[in-house]
mmCIF file with all atom_site columns, C-alpha atoms and ligand atoms in Angstrom:
data_model
loop_
_atom_site.group_PDB
_atom_site.id
_atom_site.type_symbol
_atom_site.label_atom_id
_atom_site.label_alt_id
_atom_site.label_comp_id
_atom_site.label_asym_id
_atom_site.label_entity_id
_atom_site.label_seq_id
_atom_site.pdbx_PDB_ins_code
_atom_site.Cartn_x
_atom_site.Cartn_y
_atom_site.Cartn_z
_atom_site.occupancy
_atom_site.B_iso_or_equiv
_atom_site.pdbx_formal_charge
_atom_site.auth_seq_id
_atom_site.auth_comp_id
_atom_site.auth_asym_id
_atom_site.auth_atom_id
_atom_site.pdbx_PDB_model_num
ATOM   1   C  CA  . MET A 1 1   ? 0.000   0.000  0.000  1.00 0.00 ? 1   MET A CA  1
ATOM   2   C  CA  . THR A 1 2   ? 1.392   3.371  -1.001 1.00 0.00 ? 2   THR A CA  1
ATOM   3   C  CA  . ARG A 1 3   ? 1.294   5.794  1.872  1.00 0.00 ? 3   ARG A CA  1
ATOM   4   C  CA  . TYR A 1 4   ? 0.646   9.509  1.593  1.00 0.00 ? 4   TYR A CA  1
ATOM   5   C  CA  . PRO A 1 5   ? 3.653   11.792 2.004  1.00 0.00 ? 5   PRO A CA  1
ATOM   6   C  CA  . GLU A 1 6   ? 4.247   12.263 5.723  1.00 0.00 ? 6   GLU A CA  1
ATOM   7   C  CA  . SER A 1 7   ? 3.192   15.935 6.024  1.00 0.00 ? 7   SER A CA  1
ATOM   8   C  CA  . LEU A 1 8   ? -0.051  15.198 4.199  1.00 0.00 ? 8   LEU A CA  1
ATOM   9   C  CA  . GLN A 1 9   ? -0.697  12.162 6.377  1.00 0.00 ? 9   GLN A CA  1
ATOM   10  C  CA  . LYS A 1 10  ? -0.213  14.309 9.501  1.00 0.00 ? 10  LYS A CA  1
ATOM   11  C  CA  . ILE A 1 11  ? -2.738  16.870 8.275  1.00 0.00 ? 11  ILE A CA  1
ATOM   12  C  CA  . ILE A 1 12  ? -5.235  14.080 7.597  1.00 0.00 ? 12  ILE A CA  1
ATOM   13  C  CA  . LEU A 1 13  ? -4.813  12.742 11.127 1.00 0.00 ? 13  LEU A CA  1
ATOM   14  C  CA  . LEU A 1 14  ? -5.369  16.219 12.591 1.00 0.00 ? 14  LEU A CA  1
ATOM   15  C  CA  . LEU A 1 15  ? -8.460  16.873 10.468 1.00 0.00 ? 15  LEU A CA  1
ATOM   16  C  CA  . ARG A 1 16  ? -9.914  13.596 11.714 1.00 0.00 ? 16  ARG A CA  1
ATOM   17  C  CA  . LYS A 1 17  ? -9.994  15.078 15.201 1.00 0.00 ? 17  LYS A CA  1
ATOM   18  C  CA  . LEU A 1 18  ? -12.799 17.387 14.039 1.00 0.00 ? 18  LEU A CA  1
ATOM   19  C  CA  . PRO A 1 19  ? -16.353 16.296 14.879 1.00 0.00 ? 19  PRO A CA  1
ATOM   20  C  CA  . GLY A 1 20  ? -18.055 14.444 12.033 1.00 0.00 ? 20  GLY A CA  1
ATOM   21  C  CA  . VAL A 1 21  ? -14.898 14.161 9.937  1.00 0.00 ? 21  VAL A CA  1
ATOM   22  C  CA  . GLY A 1 22  ? -13.997 10.582 9.018  1.00 0.00 ? 22  GLY A CA  1
ATOM   23  C  CA  . LYS A 1 23  ? -11.050 9.219  7.057  1.00 0.00 ? 23  LYS A CA  1
ATOM   24  C  CA  . LYS A 1 24  ? -12.469 9.884  3.569  1.00 0.00 ? 24  LYS A CA  1
ATOM   25  C  CA  . THR A 1 25  ? -13.557 13.438 4.364  1.00 0.00 ? 25  THR A CA  1
ATOM   26  C  CA  . ALA A 1 26  ? -10.231 14.232 6.021  1.00 0.00 ? 26  ALA A CA  1
ATOM   27  C  CA  . GLU A 1 27  ? -8.393  13.005 2.915  1.00 0.00 ? 27  GLU A CA  1
ATOM   28  C  CA  . ARG A 1 28  ? -10.596 15.128 0.677  1.00 0.00 ? 28  ARG A CA  1
ATOM   29  C  CA  . TYR A 1 29  ? -10.020 18.228 2.840  1.00 0.00 ? 29  TYR A CA  1
ATOM   30  C  CA  . ALA A 1 30  ? -6.263  17.682 2.964  1.00 0.00 ? 30  ALA A CA  1
ATOM   31  C  CA  . PHE A 1 31  ? -5.981  17.307 -0.810 1.00 0.00 ? 31  PHE A CA  1
ATOM   32  C  CA  . GLN A 1 32  ? -8.118  20.400 -1.243 1.00 0.00 ? 32  GLN A CA  1
ATOM   33  C  CA  . MET A 1 33  ? -5.755  22.355 1.005  1.00 0.00 ? 33  MET A CA  1
ATOM   34  C  CA  . ILE A 1 34  ? -2.821  21.505 -1.269 1.00 0.00 ? 34  ILE A CA  1
ATOM   35  C  CA  . SER A 1 35  ? -4.489  23.532 -4.017 1.00 0.00 ? 35  SER A CA  1
ATOM   36  C  CA  . TRP A 1 36  ? -5.129  26.578 -1.800 1.00 0.00 ? 36  TRP A CA  1
ATOM   37  C  CA  . LYS A 1 37  ? -3.215  29.761 -2.549 1.00 0.00 ? 37  LYS A CA  1
ATOM   38  C  CA  . LYS A 1 38  ? -0.008  30.046 -0.532 1.00 0.00 ? 38  LYS A CA  1
ATOM   39  C  CA  . GLU A 1 39  ? -1.374  33.099 1.372  1.00 0.00 ? 39  GLU A CA  1
ATOM   40  C  CA  . ASP A 1 40  ? -4.453  31.153 2.457  1.00 0.00 ? 40  ASP A CA  1
ATOM   41  C  CA  . GLN A 1 41  ? -2.354  28.220 3.626  1.00 0.00 ? 41  GLN A CA  1
ATOM   42  C  CA  . GLU A 1 42  ? -0.152  30.561 5.657  1.00 0.00 ? 42  GLU A CA  1
ATOM   43  C  CA  . LEU A 1 43  ? -3.090  32.490 7.074  1.00 0.00 ? 43  LEU A CA  1
ATOM   44  C  CA  . PHE A 1 44  ? -4.811  29.259 8.089  1.00 0.00 ? 44  PHE A CA  1
ATOM   45  C  CA  . ALA A 1 45  ? -1.658  27.957 9.766  1.00 0.00 ? 45  ALA A CA  1
ATOM   46  C  CA  . SER A 1 46  ? -1.007  31.185 11.662 1.00 0.00 ? 46  SER A CA  1
ATOM   47  C  CA  . LEU A 1 47  ? -4.638  31.540 12.811 1.00 0.00 ? 47  LEU A CA  1
ATOM   48  C  CA  . VAL A 1 48  ? -4.683  28.002 14.175 1.00 0.00 ? 48  VAL A CA  1
ATOM   49  C  CA  . ALA A 1 49  ? -1.292  28.560 15.795 1.00 0.00 ? 49  ALA A CA  1
ATOM   50  C  CA  . GLY A 1 50  ? -2.599  31.724 17.501 1.00 0.00 ? 50  GLY A CA  1
ATOM   51  C  CA  . LEU A 1 51  ? -5.909  30.333 18.818 1.00 0.00 ? 51  LEU A CA  1
ATOM   52  C  CA  . LYS A 1 52  ? -4.667  29.579 22.323 1.00 0.00 ? 52  LYS A CA  1
ATOM   53  C  CA  . LYS A 1 53  ? -2.752  32.857 22.531 1.00 0.00 ? 53  LYS A CA  1
ATOM   54  C  CA  . ASN A 1 54  ? -5.456  35.148 21.114 1.00 0.00 ? 54  ASN A CA  1
ATOM   55  C  CA  . LEU A 1 55  ? -8.593  33.689 22.660 1.00 0.00 ? 55  LEU A CA  1
ATOM   56  C  CA  . THR A 1 56  ? -9.427  33.740 26.354 1.00 0.00 ? 56  THR A CA  1
ATOM   57  C  CA  . ILE A 1 57  ? -12.061 31.767 28.214 1.00 0.00 ? 57  ILE A CA  1
ATOM   58  C  CA  . CYS A 1 58  ? -13.741 34.210 30.590 1.00 0.00 ? 58  CYS A CA  1
ATOM   59  C  CA  . SER A 1 59  ? -13.220 33.075 34.181 1.00 0.00 ? 59  SER A CA  1
ATOM   60  C  CA  . GLU A 1 60  ? -16.479 34.794 35.124 1.00 0.00 ? 60  GLU A CA  1
ATOM   61  C  CA  . CYS A 1 61  ? -18.990 33.517 32.525 1.00 0.00 ? 61  CYS A CA  1
ATOM   62  C  CA  . GLY A 1 62  ? -17.123 30.912 30.473 1.00 0.00 ? 62  GLY A CA  1
ATOM   63  C  CA  . ALA A 1 63  ? -17.535 32.745 27.151 1.00 0.00 ? 63  ALA A CA  1
ATOM   64  C  CA  . ILE A 1 64  ? -14.697 32.996 24.647 1.00 0.00 ? 64  ILE A CA  1
ATOM   65  C  CA  . TYR A 1 65  ? -13.337 36.413 23.774 1.00 0.00 ? 65  TYR A CA  1
ATOM   66  C  CA  . GLU A 1 66  ? -10.476 38.158 22.040 1.00 0.00 ? 66  GLU A CA  1
ATOM   67  C  CA  . GLY A 1 67  ? -8.798  41.227 23.520 1.00 0.00 ? 67  GLY A CA  1
ATOM   68  C  CA  . ASN A 1 68  ? -8.714  42.469 27.105 1.00 0.00 ? 68  ASN A CA  1
ATOM   69  C  CA  . HIS A 1 69  ? -12.298 42.229 28.287 1.00 0.00 ? 69  HIS A CA  1
ATOM   70  C  CA  . CYS A 1 70  ? -15.180 39.801 27.988 1.00 0.00 ? 70  CYS A CA  1
ATOM   71  C  CA  . PHE A 1 71  ? -17.811 41.391 25.756 1.00 0.00 ? 71  PHE A CA  1
ATOM   72  C  CA  . PHE A 1 72  ? -20.603 39.370 27.389 1.00 0.00 ? 72  PHE A CA  1
ATOM   73  C  CA  . CYS A 1 73  ? -19.745 40.422 30.958 1.00 0.00 ? 73  CYS A CA  1
ATOM   74  C  CA  . ASN A 1 74  ? -19.817 44.136 30.142 1.00 0.00 ? 74  ASN A CA  1
ATOM   75  C  CA  . THR A 1 75  ? -22.867 45.338 32.050 1.00 0.00 ? 75  THR A CA  1
ATOM   76  C  CA  . THR A 1 76  ? -22.714 48.863 30.607 1.00 0.00 ? 76  THR A CA  1
ATOM   77  C  CA  . HIS A 1 77  ? -24.344 47.573 27.446 1.00 0.00 ? 77  HIS A CA  1
ATOM   78  C  CA  . ARG A 1 78  ? -25.960 44.375 28.677 1.00 0.00 ? 78  ARG A CA  1
ATOM   79  C  CA  . ASP A 1 79  ? -28.904 43.768 31.019 1.00 0.00 ? 79  ASP A CA  1
ATOM   80  C  CA  . PRO A 1 80  ? -27.300 42.561 34.272 1.00 0.00 ? 80  PRO A CA  1
ATOM   81  C  CA  . LEU A 1 81  ? -30.589 41.272 35.710 1.00 0.00 ? 81  LEU A CA  1
ATOM   82  C  CA  . LEU A 1 82  ? -30.971 38.389 33.244 1.00 0.00 ? 82  LEU A CA  1
ATOM   83  C  CA  . LEU A 1 83  ? -28.770 35.302 33.144 1.00 0.00 ? 83  LEU A CA  1
ATOM   84  C  CA  . CYS A 1 84  ? -28.926 32.667 30.424 1.00 0.00 ? 84  CYS A CA  1
ATOM   85  C  CA  . ILE A 1 85  ? -27.315 29.279 31.143 1.00 0.00 ? 85  ILE A CA  1
ATOM   86  C  CA  . VAL A 1 86  ? -25.857 27.388 28.180 1.00 0.00 ? 86  VAL A CA  1
ATOM   87  C  CA  . SER A 1 87  ? -23.836 24.192 27.642 1.00 0.00 ? 87  SER A CA  1
ATOM   88  C  CA  . SER A 1 88  ? -21.060 25.577 25.469 1.00 0.00 ? 88  SER A CA  1
ATOM   89  C  CA  . PRO A 1 89  ? -19.435 28.899 24.556 1.00 0.00 ? 89  PRO A CA  1
ATOM   90  C  CA  . LYS A 1 90  ? -20.615 28.334 20.986 1.00 0.00 ? 90  LYS A CA  1
ATOM   91  C  CA  . ASP A 1 91  ? -24.284 28.424 22.075 1.00 0.00 ? 91  ASP A CA  1
ATOM   92  C  CA  . ILE A 1 92  ? -23.809 32.046 23.183 1.00 0.00 ? 92  ILE A CA  1
ATOM   93  C  CA  . PHE A 1 93  ? -23.199 33.077 19.584 1.00 0.00 ? 93  PHE A CA  1
ATOM   94  C  CA  . SER A 1 94  ? -26.301 31.172 18.410 1.00 0.00 ? 94  SER A CA  1
ATOM   95  C  CA  . LEU A 1 95  ? -28.437 33.011 20.977 1.00 0.00 ? 95  LEU A CA  1
ATOM   96  C  CA  . GLU A 1 96  ? -26.863 36.369 20.118 1.00 0.00 ? 96  GLU A CA  1
ATOM   97  C  CA  . ASN A 1 97  ? -27.873 35.813 16.492 1.00 0.00 ? 97  ASN A CA  1
ATOM   98  C  CA  . THR A 1 98  ? -31.541 35.670 17.492 1.00 0.00 ? 98  THR A CA  1
ATOM   99  C  CA  . ARG A 1 99  ? -31.174 39.308 18.730 1.00 0.00 ? 99  ARG A CA  1
ATOM   100 C  CA  . LEU A 1 100 ? -33.788 38.521 21.383 1.00 0.00 ? 100 LEU A CA  1
ATOM   101 C  CA  . TYR A 1 101 ? -31.475 38.477 24.347 1.00 0.00 ? 101 TYR A CA  1
ATOM   102 C  CA  . ASN A 1 102 ? -29.158 41.063 25.829 1.00 0.00 ? 102 ASN A CA  1
ATOM   103 C  CA  . GLY A 1 103 ? -28.471 39.722 29.302 1.00 0.00 ? 103 GLY A CA  1
ATOM   104 C  CA  . LEU A 1 104 ? -25.552 37.883 30.871 1.00 0.00 ? 104 LEU A CA  1
ATOM   105 C  CA  . TYR A 1 105 ? -24.483 34.307 30.147 1.00 0.00 ? 105 TYR A CA  1
ATOM   106 C  CA  . HIS A 1 106 ? -23.159 31.397 32.140 1.00 0.00 ? 106 HIS A CA  1
ATOM   107 C  CA  . VAL A 1 107 ? -21.497 28.421 30.434 1.00 0.00 ? 107 VAL A CA  1
ATOM   108 C  CA  . MET A 1 108 ? -21.871 25.199 32.422 1.00 0.00 ? 108 MET A CA  1
ATOM   109 C  CA  . PRO A 1 109 ? -18.584 23.338 32.890 1.00 0.00 ? 109 PRO A CA  1
ATOM   110 C  CA  . GLY A 1 110 ? -20.438 20.111 32.059 1.00 0.00 ? 110 GLY A CA  1
ATOM   111 C  CA  . LEU A 1 111 ? -23.839 18.419 32.050 1.00 0.00 ? 111 LEU A CA  1
ATOM   112 C  CA  . ILE A 1 112 ? -24.905 15.800 34.568 1.00 0.00 ? 112 ILE A CA  1
ATOM   113 C  CA  . SER A 1 113 ? -24.079 12.398 33.067 1.00 0.00 ? 113 SER A CA  1
ATOM   114 C  CA  . PRO A 1 114 ? -23.762 9.410  35.413 1.00 0.00 ? 114 PRO A CA  1
ATOM   115 C  CA  . ILE A 1 115 ? -22.304 7.294  32.548 1.00 0.00 ? 115 ILE A CA  1
ATOM   116 C  CA  . ASP A 1 116 ? -19.413 9.743  32.165 1.00 0.00 ? 116 ASP A CA  1
ATOM   117 C  CA  . GLY A 1 117 ? -19.052 10.128 35.927 1.00 0.00 ? 117 GLY A CA  1
ATOM   118 C  CA  . ILE A 1 118 ? -20.243 13.757 35.882 1.00 0.00 ? 118 ILE A CA  1
ATOM   119 C  CA  . GLY A 1 119 ? -22.377 14.495 38.931 1.00 0.00 ? 119 GLY A CA  1
ATOM   120 C  CA  . PRO A 1 120 ? -23.759 17.736 40.399 1.00 0.00 ? 120 PRO A CA  1
ATOM   121 C  CA  . GLU A 1 121 ? -20.460 18.432 42.174 1.00 0.00 ? 121 GLU A CA  1
ATOM   122 C  CA  . GLU A 1 122 ? -18.776 18.878 38.759 1.00 0.00 ? 122 GLU A CA  1
ATOM   123 C  CA  . LEU A 1 123 ? -21.098 21.782 37.907 1.00 0.00 ? 123 LEU A CA  1
ATOM   124 C  CA  . HIS A 1 124 ? -19.288 24.309 40.161 1.00 0.00 ? 124 HIS A CA  1
ATOM   125 C  CA  . LEU A 1 125 ? -22.607 25.506 41.488 1.00 0.00 ? 125 LEU A CA  1
ATOM   126 C  CA  . GLU A 1 126 ? -21.100 27.852 44.064 1.00 0.00 ? 126 GLU A CA  1
ATOM   127 C  CA  . HIS A 1 127 ? -19.640 30.034 41.321 1.00 0.00 ? 127 HIS A CA  1
ATOM   128 C  CA  . LEU A 1 128 ? -23.019 30.155 39.546 1.00 0.00 ? 128 LEU A CA  1
ATOM   129 C  CA  . LYS A 1 129 ? -24.899 30.974 42.758 1.00 0.00 ? 129 LYS A CA  1
ATOM   130 C  CA  . ASN A 1 130 ? -22.382 33.688 43.629 1.00 0.00 ? 130 ASN A CA  1
ATOM   131 C  CA  . ARG A 1 131 ? -22.902 35.310 40.242 1.00 0.00 ? 131 ARG A CA  1
ATOM   132 C  CA  . ILE A 1 132 ? -26.694 35.166 40.604 1.00 0.00 ? 132 ILE A CA  1
ATOM   133 C  CA  . GLN A 1 133 ? -26.492 36.858 43.990 1.00 0.00 ? 133 GLN A CA  1
ATOM   134 C  CA  . LYS A 1 134 ? -23.782 39.360 43.051 1.00 0.00 ? 134 LYS A CA  1
ATOM   135 C  CA  . HIS A 1 135 ? -25.821 40.703 40.107 1.00 0.00 ? 135 HIS A CA  1
ATOM   136 C  CA  . ALA A 1 136 ? -29.191 40.311 41.911 1.00 0.00 ? 136 ALA A CA  1
ATOM   137 C  CA  . ILE A 1 137 ? -30.399 38.342 38.861 1.00 0.00 ? 137 ILE A CA  1
ATOM   138 C  CA  . ARG A 1 138 ? -34.165 38.556 38.293 1.00 0.00 ? 138 ARG A CA  1
ATOM   139 C  CA  . GLU A 1 139 ? -34.621 35.710 35.808 1.00 0.00 ? 139 GLU A CA  1
ATOM   140 C  CA  . VAL A 1 140 ? -32.454 32.729 34.930 1.00 0.00 ? 140 VAL A CA  1
ATOM   141 C  CA  . ILE A 1 141 ? -33.129 31.230 31.497 1.00 0.00 ? 141 ILE A CA  1
ATOM   142 C  CA  . LEU A 1 142 ? -32.093 27.611 31.016 1.00 0.00 ? 142 LEU A CA  1
ATOM   143 C  CA  . ALA A 1 143 ? -30.965 27.076 27.423 1.00 0.00 ? 143 ALA A CA  1
ATOM   144 C  CA  . LEU A 1 144 ? -29.275 23.707 27.797 1.00 0.00 ? 144 LEU A CA  1
ATOM   145 C  CA  . ASP A 1 145 ? -29.355 20.925 25.217 1.00 0.00 ? 145 ASP A CA  1
ATOM   146 C  CA  . SER A 1 146 ? -32.620 19.059 24.877 1.00 0.00 ? 146 SER A CA  1
ATOM   147 C  CA  . THR A 1 147 ? -30.932 15.753 25.726 1.00 0.00 ? 147 THR A CA  1
ATOM   148 C  CA  . ILE A 1 148 ? -31.129 13.392 28.722 1.00 0.00 ? 148 ILE A CA  1
ATOM   149 C  CA  . GLU A 1 149 ? -28.045 15.084 30.205 1.00 0.00 ? 149 GLU A CA  1
ATOM   150 C  CA  . GLY A 1 150 ? -29.358 18.593 29.452 1.00 0.00 ? 150 GLY A CA  1
ATOM   151 C  CA  . ASP A 1 151 ? -32.767 17.799 30.967 1.00 0.00 ? 151 ASP A CA  1
ATOM   152 C  CA  . ALA A 1 152 ? -31.256 16.256 34.104 1.00 0.00 ? 152 ALA A CA  1
ATOM   153 C  CA  . THR A 1 153 ? -29.022 19.308 34.555 1.00 0.00 ? 153 THR A CA  1
ATOM   154 C  CA  . SER A 1 154 ? -31.927 21.726 33.956 1.00 0.00 ? 154 SER A CA  1
ATOM   155 C  CA  . LEU A 1 155 ? -34.057 20.029 36.606 1.00 0.00 ? 155 LEU A CA  1
ATOM   156 C  CA  . TYR A 1 156 ? -31.216 20.090 39.094 1.00 0.00 ? 156 TYR A CA  1
ATOM   157 C  CA  . LEU A 1 157 ? -30.372 23.744 38.394 1.00 0.00 ? 157 LEU A CA  1
ATOM   158 C  CA  . LYS A 1 158 ? -34.015 24.802 38.621 1.00 0.00 ? 158 LYS A CA  1
ATOM   159 C  CA  . LYS A 1 159 ? -34.282 23.398 42.145 1.00 0.00 ? 159 LYS A CA  1
ATOM   160 C  CA  . GLU A 1 160 ? -31.013 24.984 43.239 1.00 0.00 ? 160 GLU A CA  1
ATOM   161 C  CA  . ILE A 1 161 ? -31.666 28.401 41.691 1.00 0.00 ? 161 ILE A CA  1
ATOM   162 C  CA  . GLU A 1 162 ? -35.269 28.632 42.858 1.00 0.00 ? 162 GLU A CA  1
ATOM   163 C  CA  . SER A 1 163 ? -34.004 28.072 46.383 1.00 0.00 ? 163 SER A CA  1
ATOM   164 C  CA  . LEU A 1 164 ? -32.354 31.492 45.991 1.00 0.00 ? 164 LEU A CA  1
ATOM   165 C  CA  . GLY A 1 165 ? -35.769 33.004 45.263 1.00 0.00 ? 165 GLY A CA  1
ATOM   166 C  CA  . VAL A 1 166 ? -34.994 33.618 41.567 1.00 0.00 ? 166 VAL A CA  1
ATOM   167 C  CA  . PHE A 1 167 ? -37.458 32.986 38.727 1.00 0.00 ? 167 PHE A CA  1
ATOM   168 C  CA  . VAL A 1 168 ? -36.321 30.181 36.388 1.00 0.00 ? 168 VAL A CA  1
ATOM   169 C  CA  . SER A 1 169 ? -37.554 29.763 32.811 1.00 0.00 ? 169 SER A CA  1
ATOM   170 C  CA  . ARG A 1 170 ? -36.619 27.404 30.027 1.00 0.00 ? 170 ARG A CA  1
ATOM   171 C  CA  . LEU A 1 171 ? -36.535 27.625 26.244 1.00 0.00 ? 171 LEU A CA  1
ATOM   172 C  CA  . GLY A 1 172 ? -40.037 26.863 25.020 1.00 0.00 ? 172 GLY A CA  1
ATOM   173 C  CA  . LEU A 1 173 ? -41.667 24.573 22.514 1.00 0.00 ? 173 LEU A CA  1
ATOM   174 C  CA  . GLY A 1 174 ? -40.066 23.840 19.214 1.00 0.00 ? 174 GLY A CA  1
ATOM   175 C  CA  . MET A 1 175 ? -36.745 22.677 20.552 1.00 0.00 ? 175 MET A CA  1
ATOM   176 C  CA  . PRO A 1 176 ? -36.380 19.244 18.939 1.00 0.00 ? 176 PRO A CA  1
ATOM   177 C  CA  . MET A 1 177 ? -36.058 16.454 21.503 1.00 0.00 ? 177 MET A CA  1
ATOM   178 C  CA  . GLY A 1 178 ? -32.620 14.946 21.815 1.00 0.00 ? 178 GLY A CA  1
ATOM   179 C  CA  . SER A 1 179 ? -30.963 17.863 20.076 1.00 0.00 ? 179 SER A CA  1
ATOM   180 C  CA  . SER A 1 180 ? -28.075 19.981 21.130 1.00 0.00 ? 180 SER A CA  1
ATOM   181 C  CA  . LEU A 1 181 ? -28.540 23.727 20.726 1.00 0.00 ? 181 LEU A CA  1
ATOM   182 C  CA  . GLU A 1 182 ? -25.780 23.711 18.168 1.00 0.00 ? 182 GLU A CA  1
ATOM   183 C  CA  . TYR A 1 183 ? -27.974 21.965 15.561 1.00 0.00 ? 183 TYR A CA  1
ATOM   184 C  CA  . VAL A 1 184 ? -31.068 24.095 16.044 1.00 0.00 ? 184 VAL A CA  1
ATOM   185 C  CA  . ASP A 1 185 ? -31.656 26.623 13.272 1.00 0.00 ? 185 ASP A CA  1
ATOM   186 C  CA  . GLU A 1 186 ? -31.981 30.312 14.049 1.00 0.00 ? 186 GLU A CA  1
ATOM   187 C  CA  . GLY A 1 187 ? -35.752 30.523 13.438 1.00 0.00 ? 187 GLY A CA  1
ATOM   188 C  CA  . THR A 1 188 ? -36.489 27.612 15.755 1.00 0.00 ? 188 THR A CA  1
ATOM   189 C  CA  . LEU A 1 189 ? -34.183 29.033 18.394 1.00 0.00 ? 189 LEU A CA  1
ATOM   190 C  CA  . SER A 1 190 ? -35.859 32.446 18.162 1.00 0.00 ? 190 SER A CA  1
ATOM   191 C  CA  . ARG A 1 191 ? -39.313 30.885 18.606 1.00 0.00 ? 191 ARG A CA  1
ATOM   192 C  CA  . ALA A 1 192 ? -38.075 28.744 21.502 1.00 0.00 ? 192 ALA A CA  1
ATOM   193 C  CA  . PHE A 1 193 ? -36.586 31.808 23.150 1.00 0.00 ? 193 PHE A CA  1
ATOM   194 C  CA  . SER A 1 194 ? -39.716 33.943 22.724 1.00 0.00 ? 194 SER A CA  1
ATOM   195 C  CA  . SER A 1 195 ? -41.957 31.179 24.083 1.00 0.00 ? 195 SER A CA  1
ATOM   196 C  CA  . ARG A 1 196 ? -39.833 30.455 27.133 1.00 0.00 ? 196 ARG A CA  1
ATOM   197 C  CA  . SER A 1 197 ? -41.833 29.321 30.110 1.00 0.00 ? 197 SER A CA  1
ATOM   198 C  CA  . PRO A 1 198 ? -41.390 28.254 33.706 1.00 0.00 ? 198 PRO A CA  1
ATOM   199 C  CA  . LEU A 1 199 ? -39.799 24.818 33.846 1.00 0.00 ? 199 LEU A CA  1
HETATM 200 ZN ZN1 . LIG B 2 .   ? -17.540 36.837 30.605 1.00 0.00 ? 201 LIG B ZN1 1
#
């Protein structure tokens, strides 16, 4: 069997680390990259190389930002009385695109999953509760995945947050069962956000 040149083979192996990319797709992508203009190849390489240096995970909310300050924690142009809880930093951008929400965010460090050994103690609830109390949050919106893990986490969070005397709502109808927020289209997400209801 003839093997690919080593540098090409290494790129294929790296591309296969991406979600949903199998061997065939990775090979197709890698061969496509060979035909890219030199500037694009260099830009791609330098952007990937700079990801860890240029992007910061906010220690307060868990969002990803570039520069000195977290855009989503800036209460001068965001409503500090609302807090939306999501499963991943990527979900924040999906919700921002609906233009229906202008409050604060909180990215969960994980979702409850007994199979993966993730229990409530992995959710760093103290940090979340401190934020809710510090900002005197009026409403917490649960926008976690509509999966078994997301539902279990939502139920747990609802109980914990309501014990602080804070109103808890959840994205409404239209969220497909078993889906992660990442695969929900913008229209569906907008409707789910507008029709949010008490859990
Ligand atoms: Zn932040």
